[in-house]
GROMACS .gro file of C-alpha atoms in nm:
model
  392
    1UNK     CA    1  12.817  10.620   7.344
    2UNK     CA    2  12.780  10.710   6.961
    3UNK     CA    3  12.527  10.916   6.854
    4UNK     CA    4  12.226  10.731   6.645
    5UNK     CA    5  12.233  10.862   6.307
    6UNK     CA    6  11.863  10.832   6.271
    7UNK     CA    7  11.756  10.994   6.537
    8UNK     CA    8  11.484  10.777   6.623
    9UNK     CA    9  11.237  10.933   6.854
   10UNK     CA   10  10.870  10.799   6.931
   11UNK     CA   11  10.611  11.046   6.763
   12UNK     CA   12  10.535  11.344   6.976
   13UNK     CA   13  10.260  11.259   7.145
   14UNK     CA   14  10.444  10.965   7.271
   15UNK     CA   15  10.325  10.676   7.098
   16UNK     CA   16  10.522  10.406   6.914
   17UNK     CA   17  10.682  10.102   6.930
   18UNK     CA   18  11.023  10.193   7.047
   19UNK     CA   19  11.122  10.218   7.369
   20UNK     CA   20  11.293  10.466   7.496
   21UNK     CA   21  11.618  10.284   7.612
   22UNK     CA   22  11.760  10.627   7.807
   23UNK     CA   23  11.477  10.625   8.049
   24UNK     CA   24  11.511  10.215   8.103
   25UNK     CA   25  11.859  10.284   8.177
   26UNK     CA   26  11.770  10.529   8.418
   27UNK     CA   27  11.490  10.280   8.600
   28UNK     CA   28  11.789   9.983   8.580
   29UNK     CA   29  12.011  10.245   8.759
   30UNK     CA   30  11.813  10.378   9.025
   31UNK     CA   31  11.715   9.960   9.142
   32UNK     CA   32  12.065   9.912   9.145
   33UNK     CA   33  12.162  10.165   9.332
   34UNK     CA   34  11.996  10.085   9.525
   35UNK     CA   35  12.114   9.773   9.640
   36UNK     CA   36  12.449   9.966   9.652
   37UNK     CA   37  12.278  10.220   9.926
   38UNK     CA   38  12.211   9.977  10.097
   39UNK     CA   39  12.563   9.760  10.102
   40UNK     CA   40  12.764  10.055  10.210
   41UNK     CA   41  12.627  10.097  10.543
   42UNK     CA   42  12.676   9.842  10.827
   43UNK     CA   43  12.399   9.579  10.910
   44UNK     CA   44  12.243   9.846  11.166
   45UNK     CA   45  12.217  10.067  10.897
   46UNK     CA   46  12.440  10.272  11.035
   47UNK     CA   47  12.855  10.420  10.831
   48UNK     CA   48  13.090  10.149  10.986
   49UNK     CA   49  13.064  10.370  11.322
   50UNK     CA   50  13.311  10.114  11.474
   51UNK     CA   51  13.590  10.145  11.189
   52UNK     CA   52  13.823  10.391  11.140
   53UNK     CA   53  13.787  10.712  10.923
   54UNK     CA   54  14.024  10.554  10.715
   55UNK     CA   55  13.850  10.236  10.716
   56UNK     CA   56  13.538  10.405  10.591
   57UNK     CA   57  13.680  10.634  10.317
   58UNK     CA   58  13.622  10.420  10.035
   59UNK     CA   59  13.234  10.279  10.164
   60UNK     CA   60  13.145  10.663  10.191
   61UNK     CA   61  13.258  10.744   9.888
   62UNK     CA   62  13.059  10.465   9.679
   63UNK     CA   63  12.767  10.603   9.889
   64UNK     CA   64  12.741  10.913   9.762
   65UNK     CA   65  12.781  10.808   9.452
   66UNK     CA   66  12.523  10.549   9.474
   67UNK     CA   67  12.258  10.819   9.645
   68UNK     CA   68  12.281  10.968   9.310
   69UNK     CA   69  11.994  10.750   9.191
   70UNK     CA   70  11.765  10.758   9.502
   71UNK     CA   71  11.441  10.626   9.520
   72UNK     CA   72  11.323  10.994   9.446
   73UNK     CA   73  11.452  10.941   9.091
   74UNK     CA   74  11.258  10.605   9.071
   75UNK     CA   75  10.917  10.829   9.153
   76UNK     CA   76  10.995  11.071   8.887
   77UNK     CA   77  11.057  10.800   8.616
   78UNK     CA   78  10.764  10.651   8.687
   79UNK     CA   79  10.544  10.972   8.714
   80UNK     CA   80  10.723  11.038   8.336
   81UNK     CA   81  10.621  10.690   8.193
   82UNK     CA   82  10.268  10.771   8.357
   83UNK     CA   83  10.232  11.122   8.184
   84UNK     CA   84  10.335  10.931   7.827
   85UNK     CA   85  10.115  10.639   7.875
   86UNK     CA   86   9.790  10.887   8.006
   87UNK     CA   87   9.881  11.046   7.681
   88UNK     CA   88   9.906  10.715   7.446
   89UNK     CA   89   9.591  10.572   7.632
   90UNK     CA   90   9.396  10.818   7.797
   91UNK     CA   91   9.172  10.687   8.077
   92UNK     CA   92   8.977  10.832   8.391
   93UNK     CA   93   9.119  10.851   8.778
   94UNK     CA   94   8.941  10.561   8.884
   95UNK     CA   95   9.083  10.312   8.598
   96UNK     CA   96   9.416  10.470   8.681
   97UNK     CA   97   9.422  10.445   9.050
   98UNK     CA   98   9.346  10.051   8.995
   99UNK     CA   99   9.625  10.015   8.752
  100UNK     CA  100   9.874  10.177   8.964
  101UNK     CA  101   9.693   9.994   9.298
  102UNK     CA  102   9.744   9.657   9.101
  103UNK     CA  103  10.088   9.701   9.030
  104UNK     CA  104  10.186   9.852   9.352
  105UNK     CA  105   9.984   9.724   9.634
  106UNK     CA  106   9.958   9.403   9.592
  107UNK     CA  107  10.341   9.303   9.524
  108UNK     CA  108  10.333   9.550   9.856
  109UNK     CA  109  10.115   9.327  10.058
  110UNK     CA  110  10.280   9.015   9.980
  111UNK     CA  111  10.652   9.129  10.055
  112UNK     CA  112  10.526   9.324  10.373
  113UNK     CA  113  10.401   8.978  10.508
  114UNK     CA  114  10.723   8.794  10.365
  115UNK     CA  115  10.986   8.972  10.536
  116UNK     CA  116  10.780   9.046  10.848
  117UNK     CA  117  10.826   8.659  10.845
  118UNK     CA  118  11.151   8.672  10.709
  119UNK     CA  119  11.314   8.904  10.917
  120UNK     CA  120  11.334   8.665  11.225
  121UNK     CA  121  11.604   8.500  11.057
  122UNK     CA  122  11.808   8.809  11.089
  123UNK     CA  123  11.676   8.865  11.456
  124UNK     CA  124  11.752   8.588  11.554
  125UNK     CA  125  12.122   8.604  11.422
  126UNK     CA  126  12.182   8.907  11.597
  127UNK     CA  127  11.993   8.816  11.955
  128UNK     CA  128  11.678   9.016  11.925
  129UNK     CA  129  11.435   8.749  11.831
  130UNK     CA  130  11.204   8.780  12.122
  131UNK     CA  131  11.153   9.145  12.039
  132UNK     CA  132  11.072   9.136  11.720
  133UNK     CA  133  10.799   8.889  11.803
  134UNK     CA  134  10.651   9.105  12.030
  135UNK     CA  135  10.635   9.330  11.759
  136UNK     CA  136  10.460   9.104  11.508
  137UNK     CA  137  10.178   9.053  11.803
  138UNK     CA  138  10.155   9.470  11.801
  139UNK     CA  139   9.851   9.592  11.608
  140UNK     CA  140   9.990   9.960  11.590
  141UNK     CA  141  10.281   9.769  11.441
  142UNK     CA  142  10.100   9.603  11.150
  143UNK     CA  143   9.951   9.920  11.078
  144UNK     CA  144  10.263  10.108  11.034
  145UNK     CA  145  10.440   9.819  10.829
  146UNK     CA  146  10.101   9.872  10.606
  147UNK     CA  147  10.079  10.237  10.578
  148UNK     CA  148  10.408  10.338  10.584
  149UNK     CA  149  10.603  10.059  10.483
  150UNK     CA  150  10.800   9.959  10.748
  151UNK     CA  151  10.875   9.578  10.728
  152UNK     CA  152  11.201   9.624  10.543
  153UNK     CA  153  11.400   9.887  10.530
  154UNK     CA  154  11.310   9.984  10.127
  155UNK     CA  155  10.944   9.917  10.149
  156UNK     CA  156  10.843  10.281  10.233
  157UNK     CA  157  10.911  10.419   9.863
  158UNK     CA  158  10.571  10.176   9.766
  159UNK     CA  159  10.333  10.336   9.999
  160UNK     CA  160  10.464  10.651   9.924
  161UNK     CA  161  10.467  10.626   9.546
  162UNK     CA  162  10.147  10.547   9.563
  163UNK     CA  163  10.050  10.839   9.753
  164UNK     CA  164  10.225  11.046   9.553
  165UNK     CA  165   9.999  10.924   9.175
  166UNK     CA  166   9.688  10.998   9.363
  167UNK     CA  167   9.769  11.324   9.273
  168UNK     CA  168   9.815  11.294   8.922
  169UNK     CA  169   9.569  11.498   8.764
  170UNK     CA  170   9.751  11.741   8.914
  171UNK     CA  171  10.101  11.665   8.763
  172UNK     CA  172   9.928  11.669   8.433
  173UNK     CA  173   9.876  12.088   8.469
  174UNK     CA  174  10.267  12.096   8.410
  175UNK     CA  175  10.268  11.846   8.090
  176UNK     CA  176  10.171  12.186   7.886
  177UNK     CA  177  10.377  12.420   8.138
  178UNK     CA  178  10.747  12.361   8.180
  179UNK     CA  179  10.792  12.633   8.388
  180UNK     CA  180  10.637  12.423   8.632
  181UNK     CA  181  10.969  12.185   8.651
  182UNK     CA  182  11.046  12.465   8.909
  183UNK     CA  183  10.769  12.354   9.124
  184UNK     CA  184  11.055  12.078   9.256
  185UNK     CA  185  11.226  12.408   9.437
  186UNK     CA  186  10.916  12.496   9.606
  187UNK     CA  187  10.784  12.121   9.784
  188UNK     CA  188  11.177  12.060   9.881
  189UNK     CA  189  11.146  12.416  10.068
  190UNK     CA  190  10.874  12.252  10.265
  191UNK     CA  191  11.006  11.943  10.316
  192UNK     CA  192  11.310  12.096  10.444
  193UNK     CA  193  11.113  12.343  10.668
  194UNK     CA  194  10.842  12.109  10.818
  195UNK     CA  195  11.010  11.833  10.876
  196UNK     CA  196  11.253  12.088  11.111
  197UNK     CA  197  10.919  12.159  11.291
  198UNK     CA  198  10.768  11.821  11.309
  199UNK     CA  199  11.089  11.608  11.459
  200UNK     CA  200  11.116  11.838  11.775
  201UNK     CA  201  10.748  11.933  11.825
  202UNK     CA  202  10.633  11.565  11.792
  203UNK     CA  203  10.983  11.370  11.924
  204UNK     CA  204  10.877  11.039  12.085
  205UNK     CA  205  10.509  11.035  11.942
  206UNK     CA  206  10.367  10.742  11.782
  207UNK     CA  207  10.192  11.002  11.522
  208UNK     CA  208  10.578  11.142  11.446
  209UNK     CA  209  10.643  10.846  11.141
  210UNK     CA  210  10.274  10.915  11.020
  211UNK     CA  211  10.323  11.294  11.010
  212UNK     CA  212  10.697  11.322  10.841
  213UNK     CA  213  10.530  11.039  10.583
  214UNK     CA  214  10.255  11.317  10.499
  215UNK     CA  215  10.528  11.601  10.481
  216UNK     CA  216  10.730  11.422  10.243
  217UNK     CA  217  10.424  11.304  10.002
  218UNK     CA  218  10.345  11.664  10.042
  219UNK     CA  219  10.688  11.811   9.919
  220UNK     CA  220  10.689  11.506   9.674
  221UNK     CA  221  10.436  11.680   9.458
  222UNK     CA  222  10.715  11.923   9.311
  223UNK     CA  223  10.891  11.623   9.197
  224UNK     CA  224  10.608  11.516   9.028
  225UNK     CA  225  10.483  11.862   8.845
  226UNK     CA  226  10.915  11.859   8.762
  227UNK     CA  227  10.851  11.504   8.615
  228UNK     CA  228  10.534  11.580   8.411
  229UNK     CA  229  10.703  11.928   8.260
  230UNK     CA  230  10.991  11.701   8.155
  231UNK     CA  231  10.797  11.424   7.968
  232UNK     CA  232  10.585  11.725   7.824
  233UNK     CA  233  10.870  11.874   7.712
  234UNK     CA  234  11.032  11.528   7.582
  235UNK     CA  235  10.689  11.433   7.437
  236UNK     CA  236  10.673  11.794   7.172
  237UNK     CA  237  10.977  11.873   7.094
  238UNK     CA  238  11.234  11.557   7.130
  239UNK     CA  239  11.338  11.624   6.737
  240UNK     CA  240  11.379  11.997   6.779
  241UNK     CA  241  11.544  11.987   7.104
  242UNK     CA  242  11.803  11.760   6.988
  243UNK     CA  243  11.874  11.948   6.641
  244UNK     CA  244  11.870  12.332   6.830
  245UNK     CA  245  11.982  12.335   7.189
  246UNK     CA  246  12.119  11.943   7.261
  247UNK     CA  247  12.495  12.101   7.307
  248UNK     CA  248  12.487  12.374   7.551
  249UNK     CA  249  12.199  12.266   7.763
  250UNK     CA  250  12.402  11.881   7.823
  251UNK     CA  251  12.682  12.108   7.906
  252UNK     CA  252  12.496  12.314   8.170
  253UNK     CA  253  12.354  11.980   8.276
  254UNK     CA  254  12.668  11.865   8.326
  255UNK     CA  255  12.834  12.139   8.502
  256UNK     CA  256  12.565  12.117   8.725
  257UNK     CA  257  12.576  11.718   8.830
  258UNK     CA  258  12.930  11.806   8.837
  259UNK     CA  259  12.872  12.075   9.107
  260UNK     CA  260  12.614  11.865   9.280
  261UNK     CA  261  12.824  11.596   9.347
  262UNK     CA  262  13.153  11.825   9.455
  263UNK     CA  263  12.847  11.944   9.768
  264UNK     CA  264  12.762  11.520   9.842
  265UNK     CA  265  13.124  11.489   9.888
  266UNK     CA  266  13.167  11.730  10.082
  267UNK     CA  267  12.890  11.610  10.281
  268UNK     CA  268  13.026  11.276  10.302
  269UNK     CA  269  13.356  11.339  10.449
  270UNK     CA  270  13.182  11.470  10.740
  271UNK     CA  271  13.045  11.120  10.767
  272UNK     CA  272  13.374  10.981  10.715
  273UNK     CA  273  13.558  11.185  10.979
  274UNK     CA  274  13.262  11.102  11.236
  275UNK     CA  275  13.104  10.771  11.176
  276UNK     CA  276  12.804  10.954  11.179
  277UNK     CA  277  12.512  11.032  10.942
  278UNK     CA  278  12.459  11.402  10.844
  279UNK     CA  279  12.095  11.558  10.864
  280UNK     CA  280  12.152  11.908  10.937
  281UNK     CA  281  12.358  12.042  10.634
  282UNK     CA  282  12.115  12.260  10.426
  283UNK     CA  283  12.400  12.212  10.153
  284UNK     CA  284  12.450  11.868  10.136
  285UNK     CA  285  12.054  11.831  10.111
  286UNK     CA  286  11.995  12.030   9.799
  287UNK     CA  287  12.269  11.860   9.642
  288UNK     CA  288  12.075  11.500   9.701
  289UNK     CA  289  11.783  11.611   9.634
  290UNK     CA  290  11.803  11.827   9.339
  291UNK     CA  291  12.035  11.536   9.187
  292UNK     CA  292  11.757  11.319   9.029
  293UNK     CA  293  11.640  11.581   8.867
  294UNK     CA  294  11.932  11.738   8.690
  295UNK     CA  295  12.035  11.330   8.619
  296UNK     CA  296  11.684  11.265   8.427
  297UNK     CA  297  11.699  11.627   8.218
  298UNK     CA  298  12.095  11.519   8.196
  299UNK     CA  299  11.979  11.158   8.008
  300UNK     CA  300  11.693  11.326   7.810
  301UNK     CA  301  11.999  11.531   7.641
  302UNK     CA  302  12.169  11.175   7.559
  303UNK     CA  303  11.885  11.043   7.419
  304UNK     CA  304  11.993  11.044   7.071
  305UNK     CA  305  12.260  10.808   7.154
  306UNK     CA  306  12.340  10.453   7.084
  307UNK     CA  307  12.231  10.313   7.448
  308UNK     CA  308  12.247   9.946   7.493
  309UNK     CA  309  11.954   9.783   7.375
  310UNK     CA  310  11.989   9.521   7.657
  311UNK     CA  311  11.945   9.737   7.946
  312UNK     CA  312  11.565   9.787   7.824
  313UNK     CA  313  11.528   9.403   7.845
  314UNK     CA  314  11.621   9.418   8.191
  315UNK     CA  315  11.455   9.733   8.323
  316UNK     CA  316  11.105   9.588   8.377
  317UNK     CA  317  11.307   9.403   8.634
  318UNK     CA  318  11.377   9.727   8.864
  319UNK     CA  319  11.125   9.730   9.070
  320UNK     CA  320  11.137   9.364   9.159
  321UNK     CA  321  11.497   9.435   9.242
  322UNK     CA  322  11.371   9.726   9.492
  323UNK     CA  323  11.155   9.431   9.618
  324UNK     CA  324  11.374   9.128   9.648
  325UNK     CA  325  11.701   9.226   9.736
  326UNK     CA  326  11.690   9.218  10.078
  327UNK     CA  327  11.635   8.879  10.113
  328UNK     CA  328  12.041   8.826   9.985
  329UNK     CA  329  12.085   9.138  10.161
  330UNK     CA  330  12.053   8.984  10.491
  331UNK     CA  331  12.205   8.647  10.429
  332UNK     CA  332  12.509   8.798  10.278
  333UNK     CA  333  12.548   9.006  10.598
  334UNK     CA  334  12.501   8.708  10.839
  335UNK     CA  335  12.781   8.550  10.694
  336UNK     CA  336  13.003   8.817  10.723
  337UNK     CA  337  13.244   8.793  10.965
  338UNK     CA  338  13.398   9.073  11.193
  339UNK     CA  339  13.779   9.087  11.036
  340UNK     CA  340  13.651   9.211  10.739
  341UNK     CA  341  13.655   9.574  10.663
  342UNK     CA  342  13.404   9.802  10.570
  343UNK     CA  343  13.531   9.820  10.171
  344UNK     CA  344  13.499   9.436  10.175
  345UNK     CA  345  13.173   9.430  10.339
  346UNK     CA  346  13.007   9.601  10.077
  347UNK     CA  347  13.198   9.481   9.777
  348UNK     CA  348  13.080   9.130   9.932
  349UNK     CA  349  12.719   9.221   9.976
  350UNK     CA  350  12.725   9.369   9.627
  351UNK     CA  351  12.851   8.982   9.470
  352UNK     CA  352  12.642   8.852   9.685
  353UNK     CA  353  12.320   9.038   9.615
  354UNK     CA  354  12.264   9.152   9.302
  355UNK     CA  355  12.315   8.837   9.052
  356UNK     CA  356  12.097   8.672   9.323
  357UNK     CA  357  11.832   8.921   9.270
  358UNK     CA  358  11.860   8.919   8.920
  359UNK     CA  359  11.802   8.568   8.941
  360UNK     CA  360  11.516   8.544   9.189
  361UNK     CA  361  11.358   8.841   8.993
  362UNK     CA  362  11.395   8.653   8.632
  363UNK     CA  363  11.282   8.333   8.799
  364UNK     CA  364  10.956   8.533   8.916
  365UNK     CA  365  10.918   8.692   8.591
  366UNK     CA  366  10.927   8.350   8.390
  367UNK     CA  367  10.702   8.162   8.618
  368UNK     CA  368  10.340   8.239   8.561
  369UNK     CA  369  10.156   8.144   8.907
  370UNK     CA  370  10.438   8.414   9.088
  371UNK     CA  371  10.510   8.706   8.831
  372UNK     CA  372  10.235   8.886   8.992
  373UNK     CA  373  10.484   8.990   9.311
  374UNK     CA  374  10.744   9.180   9.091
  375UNK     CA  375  10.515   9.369   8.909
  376UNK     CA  376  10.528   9.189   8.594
  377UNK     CA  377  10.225   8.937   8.592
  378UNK     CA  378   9.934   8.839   8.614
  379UNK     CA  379   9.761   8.822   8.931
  380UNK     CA  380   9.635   8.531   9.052
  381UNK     CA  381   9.284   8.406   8.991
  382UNK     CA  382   9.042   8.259   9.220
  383UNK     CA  383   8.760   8.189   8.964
  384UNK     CA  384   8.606   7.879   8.976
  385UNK     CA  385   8.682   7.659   8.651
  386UNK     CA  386   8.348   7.654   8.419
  387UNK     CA  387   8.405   7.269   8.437
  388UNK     CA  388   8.423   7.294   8.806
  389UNK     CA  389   8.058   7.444   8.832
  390UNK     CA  390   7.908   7.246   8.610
  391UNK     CA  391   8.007   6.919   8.799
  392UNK     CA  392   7.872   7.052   9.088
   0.00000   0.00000   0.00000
């Protein structure tokens, strides 16, 4: 990428026309990815347990690669465009809330129901049907697919987004306070440590899910305080950062992503030698973790660059991808068949899935009456047409 000789950046108190085309690259990324997560595991979720370490060399590898840009990256780009736009067009908690509960919730409600419904396809593909319909006649089930985002394996970033912004005033302490981007250190320290003390002490409980969701929204605050110090710092000094200190702190950036990654792999040969997922390697979680932070401060340093304009055009589109891609998802891994290995498992699922998505997603977007479920419409009105009324 070439740098933009006019260093074009939106005023400082982040207003303006332009968009920032780093941070939709960012939000195109992390949907994408993913959709890549996703494809390199088996259709039990699980690292090819069945193949060979050989076998499962090259799926592993795209993994950690992919779980660059997790979901935890999504909820600090959108915690940064919420800090900007709070700043652009200030407006109280209440008005807030029911912005972020329109775009969120809603689209949340409808896909919950979909693939509740959906997901008997798959079930009854792989022989479970009758179980699965117990479970959609389970009350406590319904109210974990609600709260905690169960239906589908992706739906739990909503619910916990959302939980997450109703702390926002808070995050807004650190838009003044940069110092505060080290508040990230402090809620993965007690993620780390409480979820160790909630899995054994509440093993086999139906209040376990509840209680690591309300752990991680918890720790989650860090990333947002870490998010808002960021777009605090982007929002005053963009133009002096880039002509003082660009160089060496892209560099340290760097070195660090660079390190970060060297840890994930690490991490992910383990996987690859035993088929089976690591959660015990203090290491290997700082490294994922602390990776969508150093990646957003690493893309505020390339700002100044010539990024491709038409990644903005398609970013509005990421969270609908987060939302629909499961639907290809599980048709491209019912037609799978078992001679295939694990590499061309996932480069399948990845044809399969994503222009799909991009399709369905675009397809929502254009159509009026159904924009409303990606996030990027209107939602539907029930209001009774004036004619209507006075006919009767």
């Amino acid at each position: 990428m070439k740098t933009d000789p006019a260093h074009r950046f939106p005023p400082p108190s982040g207003q303006g026309a332009q968009r920032l085309v780093w941070l939709d690259s960012l939000r195109l990324t992390a949907g994408i990815s993913m959709v890549g997560l996703h494809a390199s595991a088996d259709m039990h979720g699980l690292p090819f347990a069945e193949a060979t370490a050989e076998e499962r060399f090259w799926p592993m590898m795209l993994r950690a690669l992919f779980y660059c840009a997790r979901t935890e990256l999504f909820i600090m780009i959108s915690i940064f465009l919420l800090m900007m736009s709070l700043e652009k067009r200030p407006r109280n908690y209440q008005r807030t809330m029911v912005e972020q509960g329109r775009r969120l919730l809603i689209p949340f409600l409808f896909w919950t129901v979909f693939y509740s419904l959906f997901s008997l396809i798959k079930a009854w593909h792989l022989g479970y049907l009758a179980t699965a319909l117990d479970q959609l006649s389970t009350p406590a089930e319904w109210l974990e697919r609600l709260v905690l985002g169960s239906a589908k394996y992706h739906m739990h970033f909503i619910p916990t987004l959302f939980g997450i912004l109703l702390f926002y005033p808070v995050f807004r302490c650190a838009v003044k306070r940069p110092w505060l981007l080290s508040a990230a250190i402090v809620g993965l320290t007690f993620k780390w440590t409480m979820e160790r003390w909630a899995y054994p002490a509440f093993w086999g409980t139906a209040e376990l899910p509840y209680i690591i969701r309300a752990i991680k929204i918890v720790g989650y605050l860090g990333y947002g305080l870490a998010a808002a110090a960021l777009a605090g710092m982007w929002m005053r000094h963009a133009q002096q950062f880039i002509a003082t200190v660009q160089r060496p702190v892209f560099t340290i950036l760097l070195l660090s992503a660079m390190a970060l990654i060297s840890v994930k792999i690490h991490t992910i040969l383990g996987v690859i030698a035993t088929g089976q997922w690591v959660f015990d390697d203090r290491a290997g979680y700082w490294a994922d973790f602390l990776m969508p932070i150093v990646l957003l401060a690493l893309c505020m340093t390339l700002a100044s660059r010539k990024w491709p304009q038409c990644l903005s055009r398609w970013a509005p589109y990421s969270l609908g991808i987060y939302l629909c891609h499961p639907i290809f998802m599980d048709l491209a891994e019912m037609l799978l068949v078992p001679e295939m290995t694990p590499l061309a498992q996932v480069i399948a699922k990845l044809t399969i899935t994503i222009p799909l998505t991009l399709g369905l997603v675009r397809f929502l977007d254009k159509n009026r009456a159904l924009g409303w479920t990606v996030g990027l419409g209107p939602l539907p009105s029930l209001a009774i047409p004036k004619h209507a009324l006075r006919q009767g």
